[in-house]
Tab-separated table of C-alpha atoms in Angstrom:
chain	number	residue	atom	x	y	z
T	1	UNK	CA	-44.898	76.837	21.368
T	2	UNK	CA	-42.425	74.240	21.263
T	3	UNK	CA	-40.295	74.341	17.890
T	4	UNK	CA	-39.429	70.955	16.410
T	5	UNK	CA	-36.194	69.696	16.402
T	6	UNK	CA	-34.753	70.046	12.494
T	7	UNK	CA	-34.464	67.596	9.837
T	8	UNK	CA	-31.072	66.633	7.378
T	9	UNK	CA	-32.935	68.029	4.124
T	10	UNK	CA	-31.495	65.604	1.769
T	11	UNK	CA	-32.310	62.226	4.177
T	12	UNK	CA	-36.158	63.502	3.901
T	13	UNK	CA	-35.654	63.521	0.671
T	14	UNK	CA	-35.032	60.277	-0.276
T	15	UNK	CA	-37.374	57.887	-0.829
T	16	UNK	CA	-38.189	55.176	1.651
T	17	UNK	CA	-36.333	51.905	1.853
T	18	UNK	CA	-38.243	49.458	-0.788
T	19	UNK	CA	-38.007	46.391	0.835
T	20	UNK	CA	-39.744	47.578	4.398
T	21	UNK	CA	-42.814	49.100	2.099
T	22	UNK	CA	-43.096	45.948	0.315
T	23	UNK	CA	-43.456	44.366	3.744
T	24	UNK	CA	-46.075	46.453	4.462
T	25	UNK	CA	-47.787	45.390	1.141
T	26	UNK	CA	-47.741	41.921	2.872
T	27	UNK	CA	-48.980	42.886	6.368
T	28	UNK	CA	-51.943	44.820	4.999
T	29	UNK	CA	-52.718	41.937	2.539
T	30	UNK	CA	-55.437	39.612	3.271
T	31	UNK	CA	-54.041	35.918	2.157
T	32	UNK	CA	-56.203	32.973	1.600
T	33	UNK	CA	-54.912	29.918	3.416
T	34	UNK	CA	-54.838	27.982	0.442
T	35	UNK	CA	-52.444	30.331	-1.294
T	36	UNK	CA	-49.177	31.275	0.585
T	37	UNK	CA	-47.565	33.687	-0.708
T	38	UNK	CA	-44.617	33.578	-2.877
T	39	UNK	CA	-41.761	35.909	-1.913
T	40	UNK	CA	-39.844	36.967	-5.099
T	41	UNK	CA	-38.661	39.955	-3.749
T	42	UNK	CA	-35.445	40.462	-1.903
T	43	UNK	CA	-31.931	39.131	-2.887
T	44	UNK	CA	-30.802	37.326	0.306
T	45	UNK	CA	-30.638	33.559	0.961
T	46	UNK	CA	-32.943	32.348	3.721
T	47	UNK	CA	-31.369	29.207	4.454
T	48	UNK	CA	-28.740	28.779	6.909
T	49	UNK	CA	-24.719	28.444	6.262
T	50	UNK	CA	-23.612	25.092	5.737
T	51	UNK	CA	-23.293	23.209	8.890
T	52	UNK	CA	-19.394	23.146	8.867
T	53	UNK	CA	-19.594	27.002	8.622
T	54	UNK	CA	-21.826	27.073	11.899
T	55	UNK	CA	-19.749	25.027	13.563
T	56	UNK	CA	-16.697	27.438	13.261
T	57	UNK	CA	-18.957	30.483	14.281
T	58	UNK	CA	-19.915	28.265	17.115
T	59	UNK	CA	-15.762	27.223	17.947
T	60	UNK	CA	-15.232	31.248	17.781
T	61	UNK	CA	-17.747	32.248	20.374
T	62	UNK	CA	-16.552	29.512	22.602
T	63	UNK	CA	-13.193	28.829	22.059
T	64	UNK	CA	-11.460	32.247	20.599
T	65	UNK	CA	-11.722	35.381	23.342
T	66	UNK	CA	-10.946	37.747	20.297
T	67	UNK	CA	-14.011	37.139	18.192
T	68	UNK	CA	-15.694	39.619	20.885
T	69	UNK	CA	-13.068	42.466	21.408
T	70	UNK	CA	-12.612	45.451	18.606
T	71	UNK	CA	-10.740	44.267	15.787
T	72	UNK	CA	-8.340	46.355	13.426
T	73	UNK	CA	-10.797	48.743	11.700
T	74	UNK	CA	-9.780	47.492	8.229
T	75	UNK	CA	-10.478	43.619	8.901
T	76	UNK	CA	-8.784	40.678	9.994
T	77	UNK	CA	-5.055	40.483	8.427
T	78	UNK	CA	-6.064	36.693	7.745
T	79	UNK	CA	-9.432	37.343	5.549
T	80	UNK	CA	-7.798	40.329	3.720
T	81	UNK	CA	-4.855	38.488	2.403
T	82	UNK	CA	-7.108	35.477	1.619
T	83	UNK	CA	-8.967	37.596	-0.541
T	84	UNK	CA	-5.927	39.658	-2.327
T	85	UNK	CA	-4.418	35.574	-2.779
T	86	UNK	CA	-8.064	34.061	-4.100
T	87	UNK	CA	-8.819	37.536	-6.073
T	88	UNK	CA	-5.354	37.620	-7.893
T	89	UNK	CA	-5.600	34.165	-8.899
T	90	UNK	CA	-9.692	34.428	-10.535
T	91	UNK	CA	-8.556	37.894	-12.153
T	92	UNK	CA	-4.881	37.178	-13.122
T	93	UNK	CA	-3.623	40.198	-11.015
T	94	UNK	CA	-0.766	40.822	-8.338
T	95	UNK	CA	-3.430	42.191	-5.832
T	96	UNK	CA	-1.775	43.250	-2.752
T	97	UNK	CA	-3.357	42.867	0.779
T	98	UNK	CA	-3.011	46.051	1.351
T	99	UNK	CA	-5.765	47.203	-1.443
T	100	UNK	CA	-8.354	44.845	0.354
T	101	UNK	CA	-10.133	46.180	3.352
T	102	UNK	CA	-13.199	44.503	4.840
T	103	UNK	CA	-16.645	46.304	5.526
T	104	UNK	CA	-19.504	46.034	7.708
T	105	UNK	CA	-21.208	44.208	4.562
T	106	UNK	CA	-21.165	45.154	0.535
T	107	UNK	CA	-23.805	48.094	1.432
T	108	UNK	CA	-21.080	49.758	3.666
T	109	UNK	CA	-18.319	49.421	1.159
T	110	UNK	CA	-20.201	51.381	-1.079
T	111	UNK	CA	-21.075	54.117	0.988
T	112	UNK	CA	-17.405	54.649	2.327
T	113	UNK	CA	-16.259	54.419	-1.508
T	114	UNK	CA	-18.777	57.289	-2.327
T	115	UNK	CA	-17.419	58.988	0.603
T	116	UNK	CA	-13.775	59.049	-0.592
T	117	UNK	CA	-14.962	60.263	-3.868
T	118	UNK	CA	-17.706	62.846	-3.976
T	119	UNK	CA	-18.876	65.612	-1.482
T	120	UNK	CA	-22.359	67.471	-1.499
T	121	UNK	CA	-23.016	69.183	-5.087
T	122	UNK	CA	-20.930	66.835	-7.031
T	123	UNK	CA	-22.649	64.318	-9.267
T	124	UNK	CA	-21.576	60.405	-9.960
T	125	UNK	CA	-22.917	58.502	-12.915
T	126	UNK	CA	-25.368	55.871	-12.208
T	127	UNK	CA	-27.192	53.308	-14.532
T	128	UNK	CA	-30.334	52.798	-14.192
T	129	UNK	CA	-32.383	50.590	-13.068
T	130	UNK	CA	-30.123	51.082	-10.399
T	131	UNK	CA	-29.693	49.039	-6.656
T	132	UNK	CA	-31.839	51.470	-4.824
T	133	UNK	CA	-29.636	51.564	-1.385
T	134	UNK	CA	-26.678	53.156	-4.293
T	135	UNK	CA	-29.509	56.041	-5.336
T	136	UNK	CA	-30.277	56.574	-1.475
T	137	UNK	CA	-27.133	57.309	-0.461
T	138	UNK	CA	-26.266	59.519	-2.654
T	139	UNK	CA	-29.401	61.311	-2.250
T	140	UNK	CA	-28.790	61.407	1.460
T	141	UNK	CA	-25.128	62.753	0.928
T	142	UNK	CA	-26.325	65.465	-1.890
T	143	UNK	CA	-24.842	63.707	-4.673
T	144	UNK	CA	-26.706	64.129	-7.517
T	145	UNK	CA	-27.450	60.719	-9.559
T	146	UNK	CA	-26.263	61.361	-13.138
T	147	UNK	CA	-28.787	58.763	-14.614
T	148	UNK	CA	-27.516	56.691	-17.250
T	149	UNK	CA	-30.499	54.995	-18.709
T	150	UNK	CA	-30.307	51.112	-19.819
T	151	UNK	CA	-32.100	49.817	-22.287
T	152	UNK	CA	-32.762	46.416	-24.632
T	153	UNK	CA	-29.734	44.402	-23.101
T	154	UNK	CA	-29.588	46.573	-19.501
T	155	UNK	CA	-26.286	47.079	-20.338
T	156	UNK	CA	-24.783	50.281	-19.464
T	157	UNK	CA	-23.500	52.707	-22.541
T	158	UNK	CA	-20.090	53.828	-22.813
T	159	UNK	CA	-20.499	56.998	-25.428
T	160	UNK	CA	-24.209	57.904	-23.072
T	161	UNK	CA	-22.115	57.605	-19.846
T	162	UNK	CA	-19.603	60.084	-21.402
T	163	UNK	CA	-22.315	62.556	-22.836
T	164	UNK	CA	-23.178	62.971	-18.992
T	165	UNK	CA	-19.786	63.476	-17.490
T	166	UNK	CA	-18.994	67.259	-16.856
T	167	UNK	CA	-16.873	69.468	-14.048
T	168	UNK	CA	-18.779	68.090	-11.088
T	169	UNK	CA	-18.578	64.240	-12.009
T	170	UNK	CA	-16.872	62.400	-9.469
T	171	UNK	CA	-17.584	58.584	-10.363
T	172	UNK	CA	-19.367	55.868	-12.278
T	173	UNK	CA	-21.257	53.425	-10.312
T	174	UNK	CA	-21.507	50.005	-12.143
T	175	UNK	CA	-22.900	46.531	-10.592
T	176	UNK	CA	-22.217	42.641	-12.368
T	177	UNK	CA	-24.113	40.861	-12.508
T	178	UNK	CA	-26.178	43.574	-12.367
T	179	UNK	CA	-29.060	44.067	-9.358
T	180	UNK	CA	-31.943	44.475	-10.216
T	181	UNK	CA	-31.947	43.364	-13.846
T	182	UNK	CA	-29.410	40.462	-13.827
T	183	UNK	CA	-27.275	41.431	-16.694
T	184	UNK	CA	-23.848	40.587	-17.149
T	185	UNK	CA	-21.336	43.302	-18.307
T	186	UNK	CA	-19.537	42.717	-21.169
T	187	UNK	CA	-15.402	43.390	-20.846
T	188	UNK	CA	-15.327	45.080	-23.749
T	189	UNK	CA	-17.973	47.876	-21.667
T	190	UNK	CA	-16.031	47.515	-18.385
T	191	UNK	CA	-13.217	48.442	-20.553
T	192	UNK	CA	-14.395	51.425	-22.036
T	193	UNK	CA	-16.099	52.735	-18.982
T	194	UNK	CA	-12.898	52.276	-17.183
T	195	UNK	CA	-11.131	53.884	-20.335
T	196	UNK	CA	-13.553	56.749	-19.835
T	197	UNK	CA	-13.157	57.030	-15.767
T	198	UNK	CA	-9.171	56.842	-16.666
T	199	UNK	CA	-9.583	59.499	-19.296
T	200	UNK	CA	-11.514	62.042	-17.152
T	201	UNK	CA	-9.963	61.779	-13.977
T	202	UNK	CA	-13.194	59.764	-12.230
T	203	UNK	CA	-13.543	56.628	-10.251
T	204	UNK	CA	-14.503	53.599	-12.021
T	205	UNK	CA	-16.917	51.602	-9.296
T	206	UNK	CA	-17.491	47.888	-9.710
T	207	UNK	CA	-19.638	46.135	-7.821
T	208	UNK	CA	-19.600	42.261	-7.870
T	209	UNK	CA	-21.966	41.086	-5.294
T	210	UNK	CA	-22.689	38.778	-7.262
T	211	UNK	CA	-19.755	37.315	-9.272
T	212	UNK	CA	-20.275	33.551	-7.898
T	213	UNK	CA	-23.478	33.490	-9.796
T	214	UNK	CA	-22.022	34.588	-13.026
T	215	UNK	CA	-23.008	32.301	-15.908
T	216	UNK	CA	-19.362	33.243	-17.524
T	217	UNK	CA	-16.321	30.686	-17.143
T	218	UNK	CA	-12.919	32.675	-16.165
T	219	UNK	CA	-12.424	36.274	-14.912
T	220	UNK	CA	-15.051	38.855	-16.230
T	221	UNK	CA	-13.042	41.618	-17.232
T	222	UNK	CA	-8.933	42.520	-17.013
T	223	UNK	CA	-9.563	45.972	-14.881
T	224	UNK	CA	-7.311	44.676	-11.739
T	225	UNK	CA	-4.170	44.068	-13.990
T	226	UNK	CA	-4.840	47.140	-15.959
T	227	UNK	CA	-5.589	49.212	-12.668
T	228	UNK	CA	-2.687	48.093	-10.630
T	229	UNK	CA	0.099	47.603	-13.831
T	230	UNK	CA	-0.837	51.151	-13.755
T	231	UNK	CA	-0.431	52.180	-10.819
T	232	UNK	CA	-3.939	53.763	-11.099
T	233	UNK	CA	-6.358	54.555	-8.611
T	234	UNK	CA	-9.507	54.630	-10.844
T	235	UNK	CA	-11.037	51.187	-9.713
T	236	UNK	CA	-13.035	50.535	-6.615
T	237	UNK	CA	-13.975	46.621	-6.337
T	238	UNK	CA	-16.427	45.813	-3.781
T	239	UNK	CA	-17.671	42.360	-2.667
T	240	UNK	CA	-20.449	40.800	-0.165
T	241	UNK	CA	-20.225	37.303	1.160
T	242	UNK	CA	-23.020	37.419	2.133
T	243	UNK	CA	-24.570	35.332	-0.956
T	244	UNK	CA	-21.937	32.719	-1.248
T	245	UNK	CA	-21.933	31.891	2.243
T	246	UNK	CA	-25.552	33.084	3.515
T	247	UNK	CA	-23.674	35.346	5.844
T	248	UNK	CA	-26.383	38.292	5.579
T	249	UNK	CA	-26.945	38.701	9.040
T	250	UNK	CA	-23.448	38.960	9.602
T	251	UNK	CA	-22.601	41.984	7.559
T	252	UNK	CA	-19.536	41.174	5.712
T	253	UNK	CA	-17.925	42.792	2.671
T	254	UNK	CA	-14.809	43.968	1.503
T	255	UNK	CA	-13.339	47.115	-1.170
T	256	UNK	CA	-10.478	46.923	-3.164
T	257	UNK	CA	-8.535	50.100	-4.119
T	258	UNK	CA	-5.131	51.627	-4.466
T	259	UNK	CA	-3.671	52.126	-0.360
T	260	UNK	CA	-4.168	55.264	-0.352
T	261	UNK	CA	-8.012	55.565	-1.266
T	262	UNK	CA	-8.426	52.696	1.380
T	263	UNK	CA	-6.163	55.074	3.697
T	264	UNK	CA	-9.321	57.557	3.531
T	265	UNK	CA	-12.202	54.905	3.780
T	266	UNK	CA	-10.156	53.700	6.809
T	267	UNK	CA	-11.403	56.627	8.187
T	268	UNK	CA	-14.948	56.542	7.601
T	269	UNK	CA	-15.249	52.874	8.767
T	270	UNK	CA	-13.602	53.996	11.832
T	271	UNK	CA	-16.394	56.710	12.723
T	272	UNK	CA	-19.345	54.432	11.586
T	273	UNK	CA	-18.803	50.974	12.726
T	274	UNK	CA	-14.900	51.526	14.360
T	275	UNK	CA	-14.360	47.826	12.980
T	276	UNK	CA	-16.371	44.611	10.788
T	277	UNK	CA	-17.667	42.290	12.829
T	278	UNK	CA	-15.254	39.521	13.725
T	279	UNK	CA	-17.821	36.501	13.556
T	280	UNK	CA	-19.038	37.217	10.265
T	281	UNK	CA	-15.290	37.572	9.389
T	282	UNK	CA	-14.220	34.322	10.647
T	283	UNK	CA	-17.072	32.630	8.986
T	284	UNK	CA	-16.164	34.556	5.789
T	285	UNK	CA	-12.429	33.180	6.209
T	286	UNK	CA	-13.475	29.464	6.899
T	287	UNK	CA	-16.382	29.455	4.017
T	288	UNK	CA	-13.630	30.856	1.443
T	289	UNK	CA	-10.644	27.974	2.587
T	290	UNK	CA	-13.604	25.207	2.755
T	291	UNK	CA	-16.879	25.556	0.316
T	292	UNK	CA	-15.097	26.824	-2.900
T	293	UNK	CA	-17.407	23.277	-4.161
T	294	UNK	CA	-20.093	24.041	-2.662
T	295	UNK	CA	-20.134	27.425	-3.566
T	296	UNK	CA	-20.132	26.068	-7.320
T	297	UNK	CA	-23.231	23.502	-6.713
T	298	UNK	CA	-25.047	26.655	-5.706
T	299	UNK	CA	-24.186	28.451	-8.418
T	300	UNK	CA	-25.183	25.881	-10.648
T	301	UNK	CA	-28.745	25.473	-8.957
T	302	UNK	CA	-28.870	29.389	-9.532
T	303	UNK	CA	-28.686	29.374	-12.816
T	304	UNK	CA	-31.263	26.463	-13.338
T	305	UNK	CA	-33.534	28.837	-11.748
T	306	UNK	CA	-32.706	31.716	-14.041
T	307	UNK	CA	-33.292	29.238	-16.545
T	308	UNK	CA	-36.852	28.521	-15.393
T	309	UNK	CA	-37.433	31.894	-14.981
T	310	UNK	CA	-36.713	32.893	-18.314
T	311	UNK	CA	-38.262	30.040	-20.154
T	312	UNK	CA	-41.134	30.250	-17.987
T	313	UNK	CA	-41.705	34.010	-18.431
T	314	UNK	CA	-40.737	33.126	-22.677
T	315	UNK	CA	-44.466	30.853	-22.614
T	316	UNK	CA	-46.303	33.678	-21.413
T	317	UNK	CA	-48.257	35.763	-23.602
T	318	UNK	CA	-47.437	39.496	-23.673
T	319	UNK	CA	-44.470	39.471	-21.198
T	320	UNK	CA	-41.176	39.947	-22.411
T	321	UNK	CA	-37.736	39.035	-20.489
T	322	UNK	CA	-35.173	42.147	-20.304
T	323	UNK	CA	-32.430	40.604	-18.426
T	324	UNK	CA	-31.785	37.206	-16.350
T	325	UNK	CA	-28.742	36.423	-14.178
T	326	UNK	CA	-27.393	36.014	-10.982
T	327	UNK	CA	-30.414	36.040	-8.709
T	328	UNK	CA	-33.000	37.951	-10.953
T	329	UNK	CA	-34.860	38.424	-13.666
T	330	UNK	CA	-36.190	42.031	-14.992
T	331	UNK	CA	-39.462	41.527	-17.183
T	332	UNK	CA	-41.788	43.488	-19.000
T	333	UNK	CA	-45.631	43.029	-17.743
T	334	UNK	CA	-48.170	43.217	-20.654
T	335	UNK	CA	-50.586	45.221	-18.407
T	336	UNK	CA	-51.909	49.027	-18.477
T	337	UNK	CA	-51.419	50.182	-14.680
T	338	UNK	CA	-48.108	50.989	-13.850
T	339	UNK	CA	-45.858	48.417	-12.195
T	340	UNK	CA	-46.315	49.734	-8.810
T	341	UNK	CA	-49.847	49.627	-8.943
T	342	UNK	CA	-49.191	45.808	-10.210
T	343	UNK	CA	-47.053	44.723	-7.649
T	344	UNK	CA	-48.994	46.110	-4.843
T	345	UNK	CA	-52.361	43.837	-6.353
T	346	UNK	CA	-50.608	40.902	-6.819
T	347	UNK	CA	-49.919	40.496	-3.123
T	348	UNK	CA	-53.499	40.334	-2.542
T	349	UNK	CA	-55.175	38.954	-5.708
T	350	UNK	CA	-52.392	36.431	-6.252
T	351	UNK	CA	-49.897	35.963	-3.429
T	352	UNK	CA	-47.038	37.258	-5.615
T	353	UNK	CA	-44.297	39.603	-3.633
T	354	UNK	CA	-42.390	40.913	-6.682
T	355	UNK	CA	-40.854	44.433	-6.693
T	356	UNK	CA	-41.940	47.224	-9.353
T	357	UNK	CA	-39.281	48.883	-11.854
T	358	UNK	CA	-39.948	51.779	-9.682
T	359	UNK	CA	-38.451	51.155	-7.225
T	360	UNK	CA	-35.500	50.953	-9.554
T	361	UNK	CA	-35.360	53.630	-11.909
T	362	UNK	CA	-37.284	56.927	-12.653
T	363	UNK	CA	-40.383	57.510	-13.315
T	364	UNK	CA	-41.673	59.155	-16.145
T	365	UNK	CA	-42.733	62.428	-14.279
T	366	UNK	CA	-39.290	62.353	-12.548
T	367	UNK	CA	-37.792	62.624	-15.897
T	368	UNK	CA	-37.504	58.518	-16.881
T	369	UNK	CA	-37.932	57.178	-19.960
T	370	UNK	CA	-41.355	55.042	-18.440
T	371	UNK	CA	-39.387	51.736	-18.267
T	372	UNK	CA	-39.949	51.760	-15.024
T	373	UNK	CA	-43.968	51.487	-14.860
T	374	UNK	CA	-43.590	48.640	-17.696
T	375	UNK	CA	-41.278	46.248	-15.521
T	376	UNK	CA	-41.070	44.347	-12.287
T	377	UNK	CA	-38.246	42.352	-10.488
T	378	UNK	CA	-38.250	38.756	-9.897
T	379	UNK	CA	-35.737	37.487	-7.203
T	380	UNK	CA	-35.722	33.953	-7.662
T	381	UNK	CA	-33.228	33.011	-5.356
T	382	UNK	CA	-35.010	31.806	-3.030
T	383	UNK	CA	-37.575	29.804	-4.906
T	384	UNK	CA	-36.448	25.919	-6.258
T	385	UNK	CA	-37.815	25.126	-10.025
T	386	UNK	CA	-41.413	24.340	-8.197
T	387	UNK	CA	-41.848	27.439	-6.700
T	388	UNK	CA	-40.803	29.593	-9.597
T	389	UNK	CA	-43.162	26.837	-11.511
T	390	UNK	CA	-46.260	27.736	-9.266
T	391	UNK	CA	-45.145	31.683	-8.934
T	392	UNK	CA	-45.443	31.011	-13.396
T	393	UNK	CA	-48.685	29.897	-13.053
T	394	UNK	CA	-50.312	32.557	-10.439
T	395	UNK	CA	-49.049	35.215	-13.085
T	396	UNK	CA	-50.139	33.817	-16.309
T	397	UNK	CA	-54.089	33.330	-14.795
T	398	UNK	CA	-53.680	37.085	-13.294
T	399	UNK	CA	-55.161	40.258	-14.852
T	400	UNK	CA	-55.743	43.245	-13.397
């Protein structure tokens, strides 16, 4: 009898990728043709770049022979020193190029961070709800998630996040404006987690996807000066551009670290990818020398949507908002079934593709706090005031 081939243990078992089995949600769904559905559900612009962006992509591919050879494994020279020169300036911090290296998008920069870090058996402190691709690779690697539960603001808790930290603790993952629940981090908690990571010998991780979208005038925290003045190597800073820009299909995103961290990652990103793409680069490098105003008119129609969201979600009865920013909203459902159960009906009974706390934290049988039946994710991003308007009125004349 033939023997199957084996399995990596910890990759079966982690838990499927969220966004593909809300998809199937949708293709098994029977929708009227009066009622399109309403995707609320995953954090990436759908729209193209702005035109002038395309048209430098397009001068690339016909005009510059590089843009299709291997490039240096660490990014273009060009984008990294663009971002240690823009970076410095929004955080007040001599940030060398050489702490900048460019990734395969903000996913990748994450996983080669984690990989510098922590090995199988070690642990690395994660709040929760958490952005599920950060719980599945560690699951995959054998890292186990130290879960740091969130609760009334979603805002991590420096003297909790110490009360987990032991022998085996590697690192504390943190992400501001936070995905899924849209919180922003206070400095004063950046600055005690980072007091704590300091203290204890761990990385601090930072991840600020989304820091165009931040409601907050000037820079968000002080950890670059504090981190390089130093000469520390407890922060990791990683980036995407692919929000600012609409770059997701492009797969650009960058880490910031002390040289010889990025030394090590230079390795990993050399086995998995051997080098970033250089379009998405070069569209990167034009959008940040070209669209800083444009960036800031779509931040500012981003936060009228939050606004709608969470003024909307204040009129109806029994729902309760637990965090808004950046390109979600995290709410409490009034309902009895859990929220998967919810999210997975209102496909089908209301044309609604939200995403269920679930997906984002623990349950209560896998030792959660049940937070995560009582909430669901609203990515609002791609939905103008009138759609979130409509997507209002579908839930308020739902019940299960």
């Amino acid at each position: 009898m033939t023997q199957p081939a084996p399995h990596n243990r910890d990759l079966l078992r982690t838990f499927a990728p969220p966004v593909m089995e809300a998809r199937r949600w949708v293709a098994e769904a029977h929708l009227p043709p009066d009622r399109p559905l309403l995707n609320f559900a995953q954090a990436a612009p759908t729209d193209p770049p702005p035109e002038g962006l395309r048209q430098a992509l397009a001068d690339a591919v016909l005009h510059t022979p590089d843009s299709h050879l291997y490039g240096p494994v660490l990014g273009l020279s060009e984008l990294r020193s663009e971002v240690a020169t823009q970076w410095s300036a929004a955080y007040d911090a001599a940030i060398d190029p050489a702490r900048v290296g460019i990734t395969a998008g903000c996913n990748q920069a994450f996983c080669a961070a984690i990989q510098s870090i922590a090995a199988a058996g070690d642990n690395v402190i994660l709040p929760a709800p958490w952005y599920f691709n950060h719980r599945m690779w560690l699951a995959m690697q054998g890292i186990e998630a130290r879960v740091l539960m969130c609760v009334g603001t979603m805002v991590p808790d420096p003297d909790a996040a110490a009360a987990l930290v032991d022998n085996r603790t590697r690192a504390i993952v943190l992400v501001t404006p936070n995905n899924p629940t849209g919180a922003e981090y206070p400095s004063t908690v950046l600055g005690a987690l980072y007091d704590l990571a300091q203290a204890r010998g761990l990385a601090l991780i930072v991840d600020e996807t989304y820091r165009d979208f931040d409601s907050r005038s000037g820079a968000p925290h002080d950890l670059f000066h504090r981190d390089i003045e130093g000469e520390g190597d407890t922060l990791i800073h990683l980036y995407s551009f692919s929000k600012a820009y609409r770059l997701t299909g492009h797969r650009v995103g960058a880490v910031i670290c002390h040289p010889d961290r990025l030394a090590q990652i230079e390795k990993f990103l050399d086995t998995v990818t051997i080098c970033p793409g250089s379009l998405g680069q070069i569209g990167a490098l034009w959008g940040m020398r070209n669209l800083g105003q444009w960036v800031a008119g779509e931040r500012d129609e981003i936060l009228a949507r939050r606004d709608a969201v969470a003024q909307g979600i204040a009129a109806l009865p029994g729902w309760r908002l637990a965090g808004a920013g950046a390109y979600f909203a995290y709410v409490a459902h009034p309902f009895g079934p859990p929220s998967d159960q919810i999210a997975r009906r209102l496909v089908s009974e209301a044309g609604v593709l939200i995403l269920p706390g679930t997906m984002f934290a623990p349950r209560a049988d896998e030792g959660g706090d049940g937070s995560a039946e009582r909430h669901l994710r609203i990515a609002f991003a791609n939905g103008d005031v009138t759609a979130i308007g409509t997507l209002l009125e579908r839930l308020s004349a739902w019940q299960p």
